[in-house]
mmCIF file of C-alpha atoms in Angstrom:
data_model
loop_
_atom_site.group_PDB
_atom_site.id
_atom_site.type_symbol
_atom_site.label_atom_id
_atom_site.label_comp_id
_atom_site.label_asym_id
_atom_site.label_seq_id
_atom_site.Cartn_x
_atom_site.Cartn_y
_atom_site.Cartn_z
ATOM 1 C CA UNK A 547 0.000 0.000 0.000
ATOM 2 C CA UNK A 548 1.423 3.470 -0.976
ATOM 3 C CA UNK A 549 -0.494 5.328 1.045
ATOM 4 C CA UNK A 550 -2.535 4.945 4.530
ATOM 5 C CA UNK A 551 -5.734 6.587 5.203
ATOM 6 C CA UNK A 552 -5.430 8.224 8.590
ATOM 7 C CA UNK A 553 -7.937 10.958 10.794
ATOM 8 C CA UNK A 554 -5.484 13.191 10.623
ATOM 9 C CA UNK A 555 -5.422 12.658 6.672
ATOM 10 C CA UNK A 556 -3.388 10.495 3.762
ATOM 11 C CA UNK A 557 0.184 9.384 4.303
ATOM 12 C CA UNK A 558 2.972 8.544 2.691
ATOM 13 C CA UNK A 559 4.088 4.962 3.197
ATOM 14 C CA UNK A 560 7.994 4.845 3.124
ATOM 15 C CA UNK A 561 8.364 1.038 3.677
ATOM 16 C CA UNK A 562 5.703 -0.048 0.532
ATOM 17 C CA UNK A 563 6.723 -3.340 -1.276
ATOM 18 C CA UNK A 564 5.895 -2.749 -4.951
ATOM 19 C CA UNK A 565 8.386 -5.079 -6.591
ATOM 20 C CA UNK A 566 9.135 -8.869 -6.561
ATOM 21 C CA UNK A 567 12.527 -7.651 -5.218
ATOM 22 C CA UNK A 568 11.048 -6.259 -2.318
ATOM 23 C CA UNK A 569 8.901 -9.232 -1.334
ATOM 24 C CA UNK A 570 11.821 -11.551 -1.446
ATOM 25 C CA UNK A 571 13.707 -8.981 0.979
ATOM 26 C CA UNK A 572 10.503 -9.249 3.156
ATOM 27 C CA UNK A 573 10.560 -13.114 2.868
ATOM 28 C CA UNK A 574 14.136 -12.897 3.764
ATOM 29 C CA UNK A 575 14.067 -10.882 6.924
ATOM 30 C CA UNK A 576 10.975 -12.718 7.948
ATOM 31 C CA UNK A 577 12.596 -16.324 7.834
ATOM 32 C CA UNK A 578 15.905 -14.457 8.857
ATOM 33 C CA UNK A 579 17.814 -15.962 5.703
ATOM 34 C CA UNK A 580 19.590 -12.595 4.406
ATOM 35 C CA UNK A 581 21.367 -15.147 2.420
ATOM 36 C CA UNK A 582 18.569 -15.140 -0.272
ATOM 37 C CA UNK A 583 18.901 -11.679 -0.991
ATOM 38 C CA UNK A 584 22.753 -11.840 -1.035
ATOM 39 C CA UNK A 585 22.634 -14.183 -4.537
ATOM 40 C CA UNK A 586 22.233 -13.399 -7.710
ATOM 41 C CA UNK A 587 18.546 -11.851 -8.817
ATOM 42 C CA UNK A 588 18.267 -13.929 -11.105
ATOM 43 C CA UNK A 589 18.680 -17.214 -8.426
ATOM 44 C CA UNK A 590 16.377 -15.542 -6.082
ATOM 45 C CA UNK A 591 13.379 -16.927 -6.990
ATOM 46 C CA UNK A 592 14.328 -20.421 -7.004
ATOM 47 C CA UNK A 593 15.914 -20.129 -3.748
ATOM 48 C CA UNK A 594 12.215 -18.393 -2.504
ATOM 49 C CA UNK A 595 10.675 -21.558 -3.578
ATOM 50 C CA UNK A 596 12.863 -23.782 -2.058
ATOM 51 C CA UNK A 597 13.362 -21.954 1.285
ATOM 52 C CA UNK A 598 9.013 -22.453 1.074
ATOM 53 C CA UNK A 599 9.058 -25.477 0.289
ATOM 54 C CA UNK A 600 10.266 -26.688 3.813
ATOM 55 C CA UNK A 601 7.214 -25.326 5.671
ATOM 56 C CA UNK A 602 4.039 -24.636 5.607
ATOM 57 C CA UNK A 603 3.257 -21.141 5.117
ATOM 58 C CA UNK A 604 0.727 -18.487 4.239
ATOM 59 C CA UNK A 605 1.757 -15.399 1.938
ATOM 60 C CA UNK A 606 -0.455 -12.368 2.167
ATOM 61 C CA UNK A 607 0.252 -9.993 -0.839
ATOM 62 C CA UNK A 608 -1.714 -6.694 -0.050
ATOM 63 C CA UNK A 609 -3.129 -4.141 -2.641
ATOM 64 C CA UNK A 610 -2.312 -6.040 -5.924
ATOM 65 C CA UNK A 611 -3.192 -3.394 -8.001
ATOM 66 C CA UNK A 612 -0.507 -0.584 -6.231
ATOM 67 C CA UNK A 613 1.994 -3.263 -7.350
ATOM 68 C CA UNK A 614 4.864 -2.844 -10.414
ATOM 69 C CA UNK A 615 4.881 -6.102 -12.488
ATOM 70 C CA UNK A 616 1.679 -7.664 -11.477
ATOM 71 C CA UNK A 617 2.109 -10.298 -14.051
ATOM 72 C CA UNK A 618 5.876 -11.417 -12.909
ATOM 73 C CA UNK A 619 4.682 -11.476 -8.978
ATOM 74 C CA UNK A 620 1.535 -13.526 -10.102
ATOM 75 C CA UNK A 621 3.671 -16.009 -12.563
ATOM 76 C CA UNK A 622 5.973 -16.381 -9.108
ATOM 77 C CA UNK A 623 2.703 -16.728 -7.022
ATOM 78 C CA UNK A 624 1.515 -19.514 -9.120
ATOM 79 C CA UNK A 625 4.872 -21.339 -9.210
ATOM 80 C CA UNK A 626 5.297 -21.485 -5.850
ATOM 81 C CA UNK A 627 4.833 -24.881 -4.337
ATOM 82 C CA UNK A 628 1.711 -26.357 -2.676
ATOM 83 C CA UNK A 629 2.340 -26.081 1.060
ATOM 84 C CA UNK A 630 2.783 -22.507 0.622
ATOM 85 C CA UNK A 631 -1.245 -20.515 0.566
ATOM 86 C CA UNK A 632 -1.223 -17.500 -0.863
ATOM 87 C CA UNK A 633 -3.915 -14.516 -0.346
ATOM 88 C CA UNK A 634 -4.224 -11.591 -2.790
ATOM 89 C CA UNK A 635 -5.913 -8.229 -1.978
ATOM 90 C CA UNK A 636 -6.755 -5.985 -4.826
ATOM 91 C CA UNK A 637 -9.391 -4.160 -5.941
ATOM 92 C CA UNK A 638 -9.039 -5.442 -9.031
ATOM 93 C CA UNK A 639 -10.834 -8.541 -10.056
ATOM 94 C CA UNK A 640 -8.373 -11.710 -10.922
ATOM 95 C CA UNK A 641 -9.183 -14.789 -12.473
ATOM 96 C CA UNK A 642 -7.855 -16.643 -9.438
ATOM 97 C CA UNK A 643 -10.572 -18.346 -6.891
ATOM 98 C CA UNK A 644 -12.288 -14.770 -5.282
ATOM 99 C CA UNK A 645 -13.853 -14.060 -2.055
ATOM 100 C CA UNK A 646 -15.596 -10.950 -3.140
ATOM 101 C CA UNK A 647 -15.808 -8.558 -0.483
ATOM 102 C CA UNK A 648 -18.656 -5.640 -1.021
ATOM 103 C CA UNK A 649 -19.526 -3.153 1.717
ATOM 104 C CA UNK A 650 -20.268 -3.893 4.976
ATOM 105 C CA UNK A 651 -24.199 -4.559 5.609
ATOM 106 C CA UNK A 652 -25.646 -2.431 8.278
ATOM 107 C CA UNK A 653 -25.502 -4.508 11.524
ATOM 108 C CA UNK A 654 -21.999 -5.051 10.841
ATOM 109 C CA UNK A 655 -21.619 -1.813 10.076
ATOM 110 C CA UNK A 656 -22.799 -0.367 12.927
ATOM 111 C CA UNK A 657 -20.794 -2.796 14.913
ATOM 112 C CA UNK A 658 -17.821 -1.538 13.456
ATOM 113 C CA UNK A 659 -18.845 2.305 14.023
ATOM 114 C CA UNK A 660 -20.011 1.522 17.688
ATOM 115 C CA UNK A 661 -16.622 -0.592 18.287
ATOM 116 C CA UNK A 662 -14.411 2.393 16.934
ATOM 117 C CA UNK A 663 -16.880 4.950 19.004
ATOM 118 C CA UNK A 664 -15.484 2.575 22.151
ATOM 119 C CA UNK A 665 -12.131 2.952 21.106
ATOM 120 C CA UNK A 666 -11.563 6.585 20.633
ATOM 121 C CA UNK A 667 -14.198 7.674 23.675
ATOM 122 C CA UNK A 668 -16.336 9.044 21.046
ATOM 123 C CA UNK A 669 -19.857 8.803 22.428
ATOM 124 C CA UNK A 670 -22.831 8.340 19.523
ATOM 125 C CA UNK A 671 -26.539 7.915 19.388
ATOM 126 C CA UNK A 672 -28.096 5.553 17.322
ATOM 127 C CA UNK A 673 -29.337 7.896 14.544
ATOM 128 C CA UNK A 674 -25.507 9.628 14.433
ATOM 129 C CA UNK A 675 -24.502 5.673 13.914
ATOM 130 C CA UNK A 676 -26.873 5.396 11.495
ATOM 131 C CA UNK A 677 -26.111 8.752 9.653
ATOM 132 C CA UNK A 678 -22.586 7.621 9.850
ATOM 133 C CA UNK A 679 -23.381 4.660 8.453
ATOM 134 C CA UNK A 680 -25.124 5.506 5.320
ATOM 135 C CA UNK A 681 -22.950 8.650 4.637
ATOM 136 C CA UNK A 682 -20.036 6.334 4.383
ATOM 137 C CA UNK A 683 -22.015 3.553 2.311
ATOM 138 C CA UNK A 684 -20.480 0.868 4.749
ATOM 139 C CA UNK A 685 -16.898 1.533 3.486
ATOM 140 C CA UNK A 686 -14.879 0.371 6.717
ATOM 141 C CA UNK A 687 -11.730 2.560 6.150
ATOM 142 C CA UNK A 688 -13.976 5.308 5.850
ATOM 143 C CA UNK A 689 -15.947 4.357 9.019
ATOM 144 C CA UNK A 690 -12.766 3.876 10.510
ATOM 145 C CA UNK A 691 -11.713 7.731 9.265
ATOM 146 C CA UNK A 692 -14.782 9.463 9.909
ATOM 147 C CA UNK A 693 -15.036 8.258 13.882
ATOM 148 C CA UNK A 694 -11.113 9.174 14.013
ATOM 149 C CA UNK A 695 -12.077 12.817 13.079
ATOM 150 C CA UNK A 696 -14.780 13.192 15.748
ATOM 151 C CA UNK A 697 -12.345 11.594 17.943
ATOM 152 C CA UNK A 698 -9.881 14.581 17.033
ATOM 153 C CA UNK A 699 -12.367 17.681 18.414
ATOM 154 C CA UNK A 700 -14.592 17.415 14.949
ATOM 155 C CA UNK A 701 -18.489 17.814 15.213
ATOM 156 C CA UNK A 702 -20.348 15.105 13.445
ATOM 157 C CA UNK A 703 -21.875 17.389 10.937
ATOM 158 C CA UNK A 704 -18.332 18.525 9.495
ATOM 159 C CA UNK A 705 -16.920 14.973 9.119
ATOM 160 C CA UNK A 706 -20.458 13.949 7.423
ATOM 161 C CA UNK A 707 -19.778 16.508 4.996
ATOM 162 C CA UNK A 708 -15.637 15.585 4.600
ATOM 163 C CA UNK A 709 -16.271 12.147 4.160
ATOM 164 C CA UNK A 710 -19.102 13.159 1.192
ATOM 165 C CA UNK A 711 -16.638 15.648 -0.165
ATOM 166 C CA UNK A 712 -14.999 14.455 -3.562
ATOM 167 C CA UNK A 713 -12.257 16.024 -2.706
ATOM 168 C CA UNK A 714 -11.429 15.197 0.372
ATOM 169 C CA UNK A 715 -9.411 12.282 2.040
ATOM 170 C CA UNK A 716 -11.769 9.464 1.838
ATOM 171 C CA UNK A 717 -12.951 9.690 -2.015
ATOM 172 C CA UNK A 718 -8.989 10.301 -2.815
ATOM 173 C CA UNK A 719 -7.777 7.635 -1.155
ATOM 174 C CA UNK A 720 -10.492 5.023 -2.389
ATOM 175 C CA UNK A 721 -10.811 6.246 -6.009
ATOM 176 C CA UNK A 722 -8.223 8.713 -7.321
ATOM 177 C CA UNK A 723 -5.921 5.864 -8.452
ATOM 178 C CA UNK A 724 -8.488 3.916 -9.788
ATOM 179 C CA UNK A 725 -10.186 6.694 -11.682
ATOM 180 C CA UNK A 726 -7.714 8.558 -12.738
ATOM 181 C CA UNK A 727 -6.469 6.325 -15.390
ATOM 182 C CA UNK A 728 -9.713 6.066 -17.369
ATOM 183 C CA UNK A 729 -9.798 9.489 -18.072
ATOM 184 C CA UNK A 730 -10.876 9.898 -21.814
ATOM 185 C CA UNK A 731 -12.026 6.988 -21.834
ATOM 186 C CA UNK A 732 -15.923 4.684 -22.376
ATOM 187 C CA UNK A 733 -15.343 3.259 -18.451
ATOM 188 C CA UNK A 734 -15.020 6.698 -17.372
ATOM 189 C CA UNK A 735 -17.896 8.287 -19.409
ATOM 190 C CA UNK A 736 -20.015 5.172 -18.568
ATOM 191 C CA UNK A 737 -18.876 5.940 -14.866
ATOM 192 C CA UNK A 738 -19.931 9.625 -14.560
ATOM 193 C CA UNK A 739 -23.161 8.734 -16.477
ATOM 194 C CA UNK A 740 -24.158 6.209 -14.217
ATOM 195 C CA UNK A 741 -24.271 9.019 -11.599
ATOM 196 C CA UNK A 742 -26.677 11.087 -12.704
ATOM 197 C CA UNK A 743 -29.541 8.101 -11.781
ATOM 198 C CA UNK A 744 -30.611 8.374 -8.384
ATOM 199 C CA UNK A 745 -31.589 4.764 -8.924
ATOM 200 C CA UNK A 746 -29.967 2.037 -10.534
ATOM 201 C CA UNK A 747 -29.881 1.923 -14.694
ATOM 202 C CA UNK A 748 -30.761 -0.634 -16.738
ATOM 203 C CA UNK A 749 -28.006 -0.725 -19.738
ATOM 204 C CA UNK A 750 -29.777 0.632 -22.331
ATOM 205 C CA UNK A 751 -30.374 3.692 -20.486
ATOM 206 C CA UNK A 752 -26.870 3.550 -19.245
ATOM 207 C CA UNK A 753 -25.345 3.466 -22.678
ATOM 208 C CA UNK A 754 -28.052 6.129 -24.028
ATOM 209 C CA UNK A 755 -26.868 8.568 -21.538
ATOM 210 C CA UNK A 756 -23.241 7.848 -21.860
ATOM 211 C CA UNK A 757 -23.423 8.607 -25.255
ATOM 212 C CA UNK A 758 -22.875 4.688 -26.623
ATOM 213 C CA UNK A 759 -26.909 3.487 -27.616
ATOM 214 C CA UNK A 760 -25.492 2.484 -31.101
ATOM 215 C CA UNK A 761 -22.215 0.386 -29.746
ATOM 216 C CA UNK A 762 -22.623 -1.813 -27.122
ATOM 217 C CA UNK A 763 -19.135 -3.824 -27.524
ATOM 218 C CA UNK A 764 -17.760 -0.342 -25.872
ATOM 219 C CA UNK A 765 -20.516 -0.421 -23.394
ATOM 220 C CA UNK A 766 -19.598 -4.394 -22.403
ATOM 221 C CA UNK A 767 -15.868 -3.521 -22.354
ATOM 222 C CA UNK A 768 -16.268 -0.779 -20.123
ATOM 223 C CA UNK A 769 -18.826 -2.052 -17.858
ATOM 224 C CA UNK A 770 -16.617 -4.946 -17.393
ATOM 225 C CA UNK A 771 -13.532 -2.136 -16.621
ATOM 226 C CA UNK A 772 -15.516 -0.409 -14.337
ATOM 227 C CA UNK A 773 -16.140 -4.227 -12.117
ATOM 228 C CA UNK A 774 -12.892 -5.664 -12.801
ATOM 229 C CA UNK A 775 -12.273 -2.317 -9.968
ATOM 230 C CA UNK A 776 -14.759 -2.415 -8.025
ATOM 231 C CA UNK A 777 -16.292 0.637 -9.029
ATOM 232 C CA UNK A 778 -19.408 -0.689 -10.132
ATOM 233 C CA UNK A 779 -21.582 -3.779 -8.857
ATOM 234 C CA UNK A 780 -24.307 -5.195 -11.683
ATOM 235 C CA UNK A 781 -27.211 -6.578 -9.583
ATOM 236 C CA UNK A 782 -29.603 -8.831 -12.444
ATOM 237 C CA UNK A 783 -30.068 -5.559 -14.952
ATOM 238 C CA UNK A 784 -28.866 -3.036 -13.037
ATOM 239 C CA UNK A 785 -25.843 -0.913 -12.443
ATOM 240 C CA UNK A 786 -24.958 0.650 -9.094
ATOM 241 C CA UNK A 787 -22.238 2.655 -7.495
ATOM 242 C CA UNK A 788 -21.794 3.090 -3.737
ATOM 243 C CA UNK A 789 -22.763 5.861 -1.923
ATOM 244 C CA UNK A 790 -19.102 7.500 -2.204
ATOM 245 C CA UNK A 791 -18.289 6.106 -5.370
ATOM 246 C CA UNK A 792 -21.583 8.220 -6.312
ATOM 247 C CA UNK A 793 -20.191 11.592 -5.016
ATOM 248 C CA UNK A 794 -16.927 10.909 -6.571
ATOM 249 C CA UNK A 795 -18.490 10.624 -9.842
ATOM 250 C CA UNK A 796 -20.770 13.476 -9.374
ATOM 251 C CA UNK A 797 -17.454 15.783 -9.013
ATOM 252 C CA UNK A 798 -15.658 14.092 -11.930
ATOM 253 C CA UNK A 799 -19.133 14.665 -14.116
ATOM 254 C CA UNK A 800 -19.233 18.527 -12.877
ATOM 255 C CA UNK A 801 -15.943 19.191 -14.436
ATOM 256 C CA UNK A 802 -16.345 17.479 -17.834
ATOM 257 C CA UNK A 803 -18.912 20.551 -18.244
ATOM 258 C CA UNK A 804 -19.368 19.611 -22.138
ATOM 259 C CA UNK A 805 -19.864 15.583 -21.274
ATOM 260 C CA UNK A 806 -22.180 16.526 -18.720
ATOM 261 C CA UNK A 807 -24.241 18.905 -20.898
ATOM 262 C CA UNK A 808 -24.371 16.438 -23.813
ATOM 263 C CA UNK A 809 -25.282 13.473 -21.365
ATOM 264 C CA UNK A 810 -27.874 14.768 -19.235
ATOM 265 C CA UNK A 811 -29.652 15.918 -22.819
ATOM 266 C CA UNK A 812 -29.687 12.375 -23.325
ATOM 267 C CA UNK A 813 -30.760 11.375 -19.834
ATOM 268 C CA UNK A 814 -33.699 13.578 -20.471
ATOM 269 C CA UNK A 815 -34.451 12.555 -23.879
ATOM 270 C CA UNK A 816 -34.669 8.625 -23.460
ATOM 271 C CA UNK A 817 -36.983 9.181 -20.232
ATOM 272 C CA UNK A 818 -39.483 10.985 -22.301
ATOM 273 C CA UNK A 819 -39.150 8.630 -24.838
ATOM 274 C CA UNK A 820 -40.005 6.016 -21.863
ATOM 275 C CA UNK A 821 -42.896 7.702 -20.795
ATOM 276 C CA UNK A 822 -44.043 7.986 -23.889
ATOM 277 C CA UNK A 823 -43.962 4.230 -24.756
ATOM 278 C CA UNK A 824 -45.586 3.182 -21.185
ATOM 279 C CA UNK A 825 -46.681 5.984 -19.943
ATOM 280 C CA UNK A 826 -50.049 6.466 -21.993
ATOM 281 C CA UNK A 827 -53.103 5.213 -20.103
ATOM 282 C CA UNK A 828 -54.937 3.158 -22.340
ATOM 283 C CA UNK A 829 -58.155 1.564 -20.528
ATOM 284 C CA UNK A 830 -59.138 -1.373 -23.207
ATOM 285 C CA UNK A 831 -55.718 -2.893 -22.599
ATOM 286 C CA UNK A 832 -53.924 -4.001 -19.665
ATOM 287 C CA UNK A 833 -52.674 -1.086 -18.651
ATOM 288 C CA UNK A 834 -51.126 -2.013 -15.323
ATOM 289 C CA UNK A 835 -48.625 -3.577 -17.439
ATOM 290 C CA UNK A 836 -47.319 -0.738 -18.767
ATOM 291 C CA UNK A 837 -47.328 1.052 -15.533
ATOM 292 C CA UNK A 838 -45.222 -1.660 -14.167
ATOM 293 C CA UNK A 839 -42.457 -0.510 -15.694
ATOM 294 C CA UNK A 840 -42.776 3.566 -14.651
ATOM 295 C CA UNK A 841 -42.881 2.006 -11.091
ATOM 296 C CA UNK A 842 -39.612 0.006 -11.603
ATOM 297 C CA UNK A 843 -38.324 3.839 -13.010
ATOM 298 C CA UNK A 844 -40.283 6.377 -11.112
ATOM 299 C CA UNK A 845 -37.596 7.335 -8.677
ATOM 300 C CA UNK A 846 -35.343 8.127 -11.864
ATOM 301 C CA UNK A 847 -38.224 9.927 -13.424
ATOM 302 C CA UNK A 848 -38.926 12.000 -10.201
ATOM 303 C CA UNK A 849 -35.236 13.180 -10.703
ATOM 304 C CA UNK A 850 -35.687 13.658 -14.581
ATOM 305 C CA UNK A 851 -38.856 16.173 -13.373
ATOM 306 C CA UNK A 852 -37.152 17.835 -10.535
ATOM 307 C CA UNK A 853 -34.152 18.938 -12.655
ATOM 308 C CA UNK A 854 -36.736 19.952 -15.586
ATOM 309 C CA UNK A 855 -38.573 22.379 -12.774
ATOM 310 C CA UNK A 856 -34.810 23.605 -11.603
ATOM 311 C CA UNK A 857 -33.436 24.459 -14.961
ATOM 312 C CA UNK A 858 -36.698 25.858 -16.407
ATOM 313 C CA UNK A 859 -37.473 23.073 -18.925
ATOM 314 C CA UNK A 860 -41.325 24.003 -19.282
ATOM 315 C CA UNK A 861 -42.205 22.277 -22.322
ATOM 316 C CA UNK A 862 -40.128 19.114 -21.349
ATOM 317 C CA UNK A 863 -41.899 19.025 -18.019
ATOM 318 C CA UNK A 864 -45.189 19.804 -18.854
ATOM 319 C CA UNK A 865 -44.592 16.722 -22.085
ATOM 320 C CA UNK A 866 -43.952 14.313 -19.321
ATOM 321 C CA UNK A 867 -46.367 15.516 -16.767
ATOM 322 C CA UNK A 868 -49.011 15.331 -19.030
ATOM 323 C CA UNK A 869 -48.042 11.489 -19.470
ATOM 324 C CA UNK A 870 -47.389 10.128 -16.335
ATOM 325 C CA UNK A 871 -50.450 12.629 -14.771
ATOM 326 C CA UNK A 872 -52.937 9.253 -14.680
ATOM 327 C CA UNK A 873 -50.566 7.395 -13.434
ATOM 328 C CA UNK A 874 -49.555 9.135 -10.133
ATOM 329 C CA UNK A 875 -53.445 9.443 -9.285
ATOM 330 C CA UNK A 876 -53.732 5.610 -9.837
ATOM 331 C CA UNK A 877 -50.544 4.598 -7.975
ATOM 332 C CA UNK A 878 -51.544 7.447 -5.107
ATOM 333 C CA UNK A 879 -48.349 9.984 -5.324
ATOM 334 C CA UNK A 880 -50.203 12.513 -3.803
ATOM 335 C CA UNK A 881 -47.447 14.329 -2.441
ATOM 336 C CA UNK A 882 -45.569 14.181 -5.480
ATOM 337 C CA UNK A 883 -48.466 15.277 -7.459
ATOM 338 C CA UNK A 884 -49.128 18.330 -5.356
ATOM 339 C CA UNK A 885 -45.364 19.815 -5.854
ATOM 340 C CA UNK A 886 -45.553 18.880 -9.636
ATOM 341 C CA UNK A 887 -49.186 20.590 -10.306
ATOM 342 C CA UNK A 888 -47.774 23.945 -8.135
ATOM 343 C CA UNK A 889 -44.968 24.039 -9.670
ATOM 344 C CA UNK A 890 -46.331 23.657 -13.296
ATOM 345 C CA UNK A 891 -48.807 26.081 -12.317
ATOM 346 C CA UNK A 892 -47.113 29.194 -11.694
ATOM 347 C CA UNK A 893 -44.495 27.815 -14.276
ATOM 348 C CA UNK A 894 -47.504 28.300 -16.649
ATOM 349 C CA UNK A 895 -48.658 31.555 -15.649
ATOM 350 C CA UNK A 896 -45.639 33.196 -15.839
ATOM 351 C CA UNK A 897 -46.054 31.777 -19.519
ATOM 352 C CA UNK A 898 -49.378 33.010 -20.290
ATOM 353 C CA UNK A 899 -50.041 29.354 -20.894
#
């Protein structure tokens, strides 16, 4: 690991290993055998395996990905011989057998946040825990970092906000290695445009938005990019980002300003073309059917409307209002209904409409 995610922010690591080199030195000191690292380079390796050999042993190799030559170390890994287990953490997804680990579910969560609270005579109420919880998407180094700040003097409010903040130590530390190298390319477009939906997308929206609806060989190679690091989970249809991973985007996405400008045009355009297609209430037929699937989208829908009202998109609001009207009477949005019908009223008298 390069660097270590502390509350008092990111640090160097002096004493990283990044090379084969430097894991034989490490095997060396450990087993107290300097004479492996005394031969030839080109002998070490054999003399690794041997030294191994004679014991059982278990090799932990942390942060794959941070490591030079990741094919040479995993060509060694494989060689090695079969009383020696080796584990591999990396964000990246290997071919080798995986224990995937995802965030933390809540209980476990919580544990963790109430444990740390312990720890660093930080004193929490349930909701804070909960708060904490969700803010952090049930990332444990950033559980870890946020109760560390509070522990340091910080009100709860302020580290909420620094652990959201794409800027700040958490997102860098979890994403701005990963990230950084798509840059320019379809993962990182597909990324940022995954983002925008409050709710999960189903591909074709995905690739709509991200501005590749005629090629989806891109889409499937960057999709599978954006896995192989962890960056995105598919769940049946569906593509979802953490609650961080979210934020981090959101920030990337707000300073591509053309990218964002040409993608939420086509965020807009493919939910009206939605509504359209299910939207229309049609009583000889089994409508329900239809209205199915604006249930399975209305919470992206809600956010299509809301940023129509916010940027002053009357005739694009009042085009899908007029649509998906019937349908929040039959499903019983009355809330929703009553901010919509307010807000397209006065939108409509200022109009003269």
């Amino acid at each position: 690991k390069q660097d270590a995610l502390t509350a008092g922010g990111i640090l160097p690591r002096h004493q990283a290993q990044r090379t084969l080199r430097d894991i034989f030195q490490e095997i060396s000191r450990t087993l107290d055998r300097p004479d492996i690292t005394r031969s030839d380079p080109k002998d070490q390796p054999e003399r690794v395996r041997d030294r191994l050999a004679r014991q059982k042993t278990l090799l932990i190799v942390d942060n794959l990905e941070t490591i030079e030559d990741k094919q040479g170390i995993l060509s060694f890994l494989y060689e090695l011989p079969a009383n020696v287990k080796v584990v591999i953490t990396t964000r990246e997804r290997q071919s080798i057998t995986p224990i995937r680990l995802t965030e933390l579910p809540e209980r476990q969560g919580l544990q963790l946040i109430e444990q740390q609270a312990e720890a660093m005579s930080v004193t929490l109420n349930q909701e804070q825990e909960k708060e904490l919880y969700q803010v952090t998407g049930g990332i444990p180094a950033a559980i870890i970092y946020a109760v560390g700040q509070i522990s340091s003097g910080y009100t709860i409010q302020t580290v909420l906000d620094r652990v959201k903040n794409a800027t700040g130590d958490v997102s860098r530390f979890c994403f701005q290695s990963s990230v950084a190298p798509l840059h320019g390319n379809p993962a990182h477009h597909l990324l940022m445009a995954i983002a925008i939906f409050p709710k999960s997308p189903v591909r074709d929206a995905l690739a709509t938005v991200a501005g590749y609806a005629t090629d989806p060989i891109v889409v499937e190679e960057g999709l599978a990019q954006l896995q192989r690091l962890s960056l995105v989970t598919q769940t049946e249809e569906r593509y979802s980002l953490l609650p961080l991973t979210r934020e981090y985007a959101l920030a990337e996405l707000a300073a591509d300003r053309n990218f964002e400008k040409e993608a939420l045009e086509r965020w807009v355009n493919w939910y009206e073309n939605f509504v359209q297609q299910y939207g229309k209430y049609r009583w000889q037929e089994e409508w329900h059917i239809q209205y199915d699937k604006l249930e399975q989208e209305w919470e992206n829908i809600q956010e299509v409307l809301t940023w129509c009202a916010e940027q002053e998109q009357y005739t694009i609001f009042k085009s899908l209002w007029q649509v998906v009207e019937r349908y929040t009477d039959l499903y019983g949005y009355w809330n929703d209904r009553l901010i919509w019908l307010d807000w397209l009223i006065q939108a409509s008298e200022r109009r003269g409409d």
